Amino acid sequence: MRVPLSWLRDYVDLEQSPDWIARRLTLLGMEVKGIEHRGLEWRNVVVGELLSVERHPRADRLSLTRVTTGSGEPLEIVCGATNIAAGDRVPVALPGAVLPGDRRIERTEKMGVVSNGMLCSGDELQLTADADGIMILPADTPLGVPLAGLYGDVVLDVDVKPNRGDALSIVGLAREIAAVTGTSVRFPDSTVTEAGRPTPERLRVDVEDPTLCSRFVGRWVEDVRVGPSPASVQMRLIAAGVRPVSNVVDASNYVMVELGKPIHIFDAAAVHDGRIVVRLARPGERLVTLDHVDRELHPETLLIADAAGPLGIAGVMGGAESEVSDATRNVVVESAIFDPISIRRTAFRYGLRSEASLRFEKGQEHRLARIGADRTARLVAEWAGGTVAPGVVDTHPAEPPPARVAFRPARVNRLLGTALAPAEQAAVLERVGLAIEAGGAGDDPTTAGSGAGVNVRVAAGERPLVVEADPADVLVAVVPTWRRDIEIEADIAEEVARIHGYDLVPSTLPSTSMPPFRSSPLELRDGLRRALVGAGLREVVTHALVAPASLDRVRWREPVDVADGETEARGTPIAVTNPLSADHSVLRQSLVASLLDIVASNARRGRPDVAIFEVGKGYGRVGQTTSEWWRLALALWGPLDQPAWNRPARDADLDDAKGLVALVAGYLGLGEPSYTPVPSEPSLHPGRAAEVRAIDGTGATGLAGRIGELHPSLVEAWDVRGRVIVAELSVRGLTAGQLPVPRAVAPSRQPDVERDVAVVVTEDRPSGELEMVIRASAGPLLRHVRLFDVYRGAPLAAEERSLAFRLRFAAADRTLIEAEVEAAMAAVVRALETAGGRLRS
Amino acid sequence: MDLAQLTGDLEDLRSEAMAQAAAAPDSAALEALEIELLGKRGRLTAVLRGIGALPAEDRPRVGAVANTVREGIEAAIRHRGKSLRGGELDARLARERVDVTTPGRPIRRGSLHPSLEAMADIAAIFAQFGFVVVESPEIEDDRTNFQMLNIPPDHPARDLWDTLYVDLPGHLLRTHTSPGQIRVMQSMAPPIRVLLPGRCFRYEAVDASHGFEFFQVEGLMVDEGTTLADLKGLLDQFAHAMFGAGKRTRFRPGYYPFTEPSVAFDVECLVCGGPGCAACGRTGWLTILGAGMVHPVVLQYGGLDPERYQGFAFGMGPERISMLKHGITDLRLFMENDLRFLGQFR
C-alpha cells in the first residue's frame, strides 16, 4: 500500500523523519519496502504569477504570457492552454527545469517568439490528472518558491500482511504509529449535514442471504455536480496510486484509502424504484461491467441488483449502466460488508482483483459500514455539492460485541522466553487499544468455563481447542473491533512481542533435551557428488518442469532395471494444470534431456567441452499414486582431456563414461560394472548403447542404468557438433542411503601370479561375454581379469579380432605352485575354445 | 720363467693398466677394461698362470705382489670410474634440463552446484545443534501443503504462495518445505530437531530475484519448553556461522499462517554494514529468513498437544544465502548452469 506521509499526518502527530517512520513501521510488522520522495524529480519549477495573457502574434492557438516569479525581470513564456488569465498563480518550469519522465525544459523559440520556460499542467507534474489546462494554484501561494517545497511529499510503500486488513488504510497505519509514539489518532470527520426527504423514503435494500452480506448501509445524495475533484484531493489520490476520476468517484476511493472501507456509488437514476436487492446471480444472467465487458454471471456471484436486473458485482466491480457520469444528478452510496470468501472467489473467477476486493477478502470491521457511508456522503457533498438526504438504510445496525480473548501471562512468557509481569503485558496491549480485564471478571459468557475456571482458547478454526484455567492465572483482552486477527492466546503473545519489541526478546540457546541420532538421507548422495567433482565433473541443477517435447526426446523404451531398494521409474508423466509456459509444463521422467539442454546452451556460448552431472528426481504417476525417483545422470561432450601444449585434445567417448561409472561403483564398494548391449534404445546410438549393472558381494544390484552415445539424430536435434555421451543410473542408497563401510583385509604376503591369454573371436562377440567365460572357468584362485589389448589385422581374418586378457591368480595362505596355475589356465583355454574362440599364439 | 721375470711382468701390467684406466673414455670402456685385466680370463690371470713354474718357496712372494698389483689396478679403475660417473651425471643433468616455467598438464577440476552447497553449509551448521535432515515429497496434497498449515481454502494468505497445480485432483507442487513439518510431527516424537531441505515450486514469473523452481531449507524444533528466545539465539548462531561472528542481527514481526508469533530475521547489510546502500534498499538490513513459533493448529495436525508441546519453525532459501555470501545479484544464474558461473565454486 502506498502511504503519502502528508495524509498520514492528518490523523496522527508525527514530527519524525520519513526514515524513522519507515523503520518503526517495519519493526511493527508493517514492512516498508520503499520510500519515494515525490517532487524530487521537479527541478527548477517555481510558483509564478501571470502578469498578462495575450494572443501569440503569429499563432492563433498559442498565448504569449508575461510571468513574474517575484524577483527579476518578468519572463515571456508561450503557452498553448486556454484556462489562464492574468493574476493566476501557476507552476513555472524555468529553463533548465526537469519534469517527471526526465523531461528537460529549455529556452526555445516558438513561432518567432522566445519562450523562457513552460507553464505546467497538473498532469505534466504528475500531481493531478488534469492534462487539459495549466494548473491554477491558490491565490495566496507564495511567489517564487520551489513547487517541491509546497507539493512534494514522501510516499511509503508498506507491505501490509494478509491478516491485517485493518492496516490497509491510512487510519489503520496511523493507529499503529500512535501505539509506539504514545499519541492518539484523530479519526476523519464523518458528520453530515442532512436535508430534504429522508433516505429510507427513497431507497430500500433487501439482502436475500445475510451470510453473504452481513450489513448494507445506503445513503442518498441529491443534486450533485459531477466534475474534477479539488487539486489537493487529486494530488493525494495520485500519490496513493489511485487514478482520479471525478469528484463523486474520488470520494469513494478516498474513503477506501483513508478508512480501508470500499465504497460503491451508483447513479440513482439507474436504480429502478430505489429498490436494491443483494442476491446471487440467476442462471443465464449477464452484466456489462464498468470495464465494458459483457459477462455471463456464474450462479455463485453475489449481485447488487434492482427489479430490472444486476447493477453490479458485489464488492468486485460495478455495472456500466449505473456508473456515475457527468449527467448524474442523484447518487446512491453503498457501504456494505460482504462475505470474504465469496468476494475472493468471485474476484478470481472474473480475473477482477482490485483494491476493493482485496480489502473485502480480508474481512471488514462491522462498524465501518456506517462510518464509511457517512464519510463518503460528507465528501461527495463537499466536493460535488449536493444535499445529503437525512438518515440511512441499514440492514444490520446493531454492533456485535467486541471479541474477548482470555490468556495466561505465564503462558505468554513460556512461548516468548520472556519474564514480563502480567501488568506489564497488560500495559503493552493497552497501547494498541486492547482493554485488559482480570480473569473471570463479571459474568462473561464468552470466556466462562464449565467449572469455576476461565476458558482459554488455544486453537480456533478447523481444530478448536479450549482449556480451562484458574481465573487467577488469566487476563482477558477485549479486542478492538477492527482487530479481526486476534482470536487465540498465541495471537496475544504475538501482540505482546510486537508492541513490546522483538528486540527485547532475549537470545538464548535451547536447553531442552536432544533428539536421538538419525543418519542423514543426504550422506550417500553428497558422497557421490563429491566423488564425481573429484573426477572433474561439474554439478548442475536443472528444472524438474520441462517441455512435453523434451519428455519425448529422451525416453527409455526398454525397461530399465533399478538398484536394490530404489524407486522404479514408472507411470505416466504428471502435468501442471496452470503452467507458466509450455516449456515448463510437465515433470520430467529422465534427467538426460535436461543435461543435454545444458550441453547445448554452453556449446552455444562457445564452450568447447562440457562434463556435467546431476543428482535429481524423475516423477510419474500410476493411477492416483505419484512417485518420485532419484537418479544420477551425466553428460560428456567435447575434449575430456583438455588440449594443452604438452598434450593433444581427446574427445570424450563411451569408455570415459564407463570409467566414471566404474569410479562410482568402486566408491560404493561394488564389483566391476558389467555391460550388456542395448541396440534398440531410440535415444542412443544402436551400436554404442548398453545396460550397465554392478553388484555387491551378495549379488544385490548396487547400480543399474543406461549408458551410451547419444543417437546422432538427437545430437542434431540439440544442435551440437560431435558426439555426446550420456548415462542415467539408479544407485542404491541415492534416495536416503549411507555410504557402505568397506571391510579391509591385510594384503597377501605371497606374490600374485599373472598369466595372459589372447583369444580370437568374430567382431560380434562382446568382450564382456568372454570375460564372463574366463571368470566362470578359472577356478577359485582367480583374483582379477583385465582386458589389456584388442588387435585387428593380419594374420586375422577381416571380421575377426583378438582380445588379450591378463589374469591374476593368488591364494591367501600360500605361494601358488606352477601346476595349479597351469591347470587353471588350461581350463580357461578349454572354456574359451568351447565358447567359439581360437587361441592366438 | 723365474721370479724376477714374473714380478717384472706384473709390474708392467700394473703400469700399463694404470695408464689405460686413467685414459678410459667412458664407463663402458672402463668396464670392458676391468674385464680385460681382472676378469676370469683376464690378463692378470694369464700372467699368474706362470706361477706354477716357480719353485714353491717363491710362490707366496709372487702371490703378495699379484695382490698388490690387483689392488692397485682396482683402485685405479674405481678412481677413474668415480670421476667418469660424476662427469656423466653432470652431462645427463645438463641434457635433461626443461623449461620449468611452462604450465603443467591440466587436470580437469569439477565443482559442486552453489544451491546444493549452500544447503549443505546450512545443514552442517544446524547439525552442530542436533538438527537432523529429513526429506518429504515434492508432489504434495493441498491438505498438507496448505490446510494442515492453517491455510484454509480461499484464505487471503494463499496469495503469499502462487501455486502450480498438477493433473491429479487435490495435488500440487509443494510451494514450500513447510508441509514437511506435518509429516515429521506425525512420524517422530518430540524432542524434534529437524531440517527439511528440498526443491519447491511457485507460479512466479522469472526475474533477478524470483524463479518458479528453487530450493528451501525448513527447520523445525518442538519440545516442551522451546521458546521464541531459543529461536532467536539459534538464528543468531546461524548468522554468525554463515556470515561472520561480528554480524548484527534483528528480529522483526512477520506473518505466516503456520506460525504465531511470526518473525522475519535480518542480518546487517553485508555490503554497507549498516548505513544503507542499494543492496539493502537503504535500510542497512538484509532479510535472511522467516520463522516463528509453530501455530497451535499446526501442532494439532501434527498429532501433538499444543498445551504440552511448543516449538519453532524457520524457512530459508539456500540460493538467497548463497547470493548474499558470494555477492551474486541474479537468481537466474543458479538454473542457467553456465559453466563459467559454476566454475567459480568448489
XYZ file of N, CA and C in Angstrom, chain A residues 753-759 774 786-789 803-809 821 825 828-829 832 839-840:
78
model
N 50.392 -64.407 -9.218
C 50.928 -64.956 -10.468
C 50.083 -64.404 -11.602
N 50.725 -63.871 -12.628
C 49.986 -63.307 -13.755
C 50.166 -64.180 -14.988
N 49.075 -64.360 -15.734
C 49.136 -65.090 -16.999
C 48.289 -64.324 -18.016
N 48.731 -64.305 -19.253
C 47.962 -63.646 -20.306
C 47.365 -64.706 -21.217
N 46.221 -64.393 -21.753
C 45.644 -65.252 -22.769
C 45.026 -64.359 -23.844
N 45.268 -64.677 -25.111
C 44.683 -63.910 -26.219
C 43.798 -64.855 -27.007
N 42.563 -64.395 -27.238
C 41.620 -65.256 -27.923
C 41.056 -64.517 -29.132
N 35.802 -66.524 -18.873
C 37.063 -66.679 -18.124
C 36.775 -66.771 -16.625
N 41.517 -58.664 -16.604
C 41.516 -57.336 -17.219
C 41.807 -57.471 -18.708
N 40.942 -56.885 -19.523
C 41.227 -56.811 -20.955
C 42.338 -55.792 -21.138
N 43.462 -56.219 -21.760
C 44.539 -55.220 -21.878
C 44.901 -54.910 -23.318
N 44.369 -55.676 -24.266
C 44.684 -55.325 -25.649
C 43.614 -55.880 -26.585
N 41.330 -60.609 -28.557
C 41.180 -59.937 -27.259
C 42.191 -60.548 -26.295
N 43.044 -59.705 -25.745
C 44.074 -60.215 -24.826
C 43.690 -59.856 -23.401
N 43.602 -60.881 -22.546
C 43.245 -60.671 -21.144
C 44.432 -60.994 -20.257
N 44.557 -60.249 -19.197
C 45.567 -60.577 -18.187
C 44.832 -61.102 -16.960
N 45.210 -62.310 -16.520
C 44.580 -62.936 -15.361
C 45.567 -62.914 -14.212
N 45.035 -62.652 -13.020
C 45.917 -62.659 -11.847
C 45.394 -63.721 -10.886
N 46.320 -64.616 -10.477
C 45.962 -65.689 -9.540
C 46.675 -65.468 -8.228
N 48.441 -73.140 -11.371
C 48.148 -72.063 -12.306
C 47.963 -72.632 -13.707
N 44.739 -72.260 -16.113
C 44.835 -71.671 -17.447
C 44.324 -72.644 -18.511
N 40.678 -72.444 -18.561
C 40.244 -71.200 -19.211
C 40.306 -71.365 -20.727
N 41.403 -71.901 -21.200
C 41.603 -72.048 -22.652
C 40.535 -72.982 -23.216
N 37.269 -71.133 -23.373
C 37.239 -70.124 -24.438
C 37.051 -70.799 -25.790
N 42.585 -69.833 -29.797
C 43.709 -69.275 -29.054
C 44.709 -68.651 -30.021
N 45.175 -67.492 -29.685
C 46.157 -66.855 -30.556
C 47.525 -67.090 -29.943
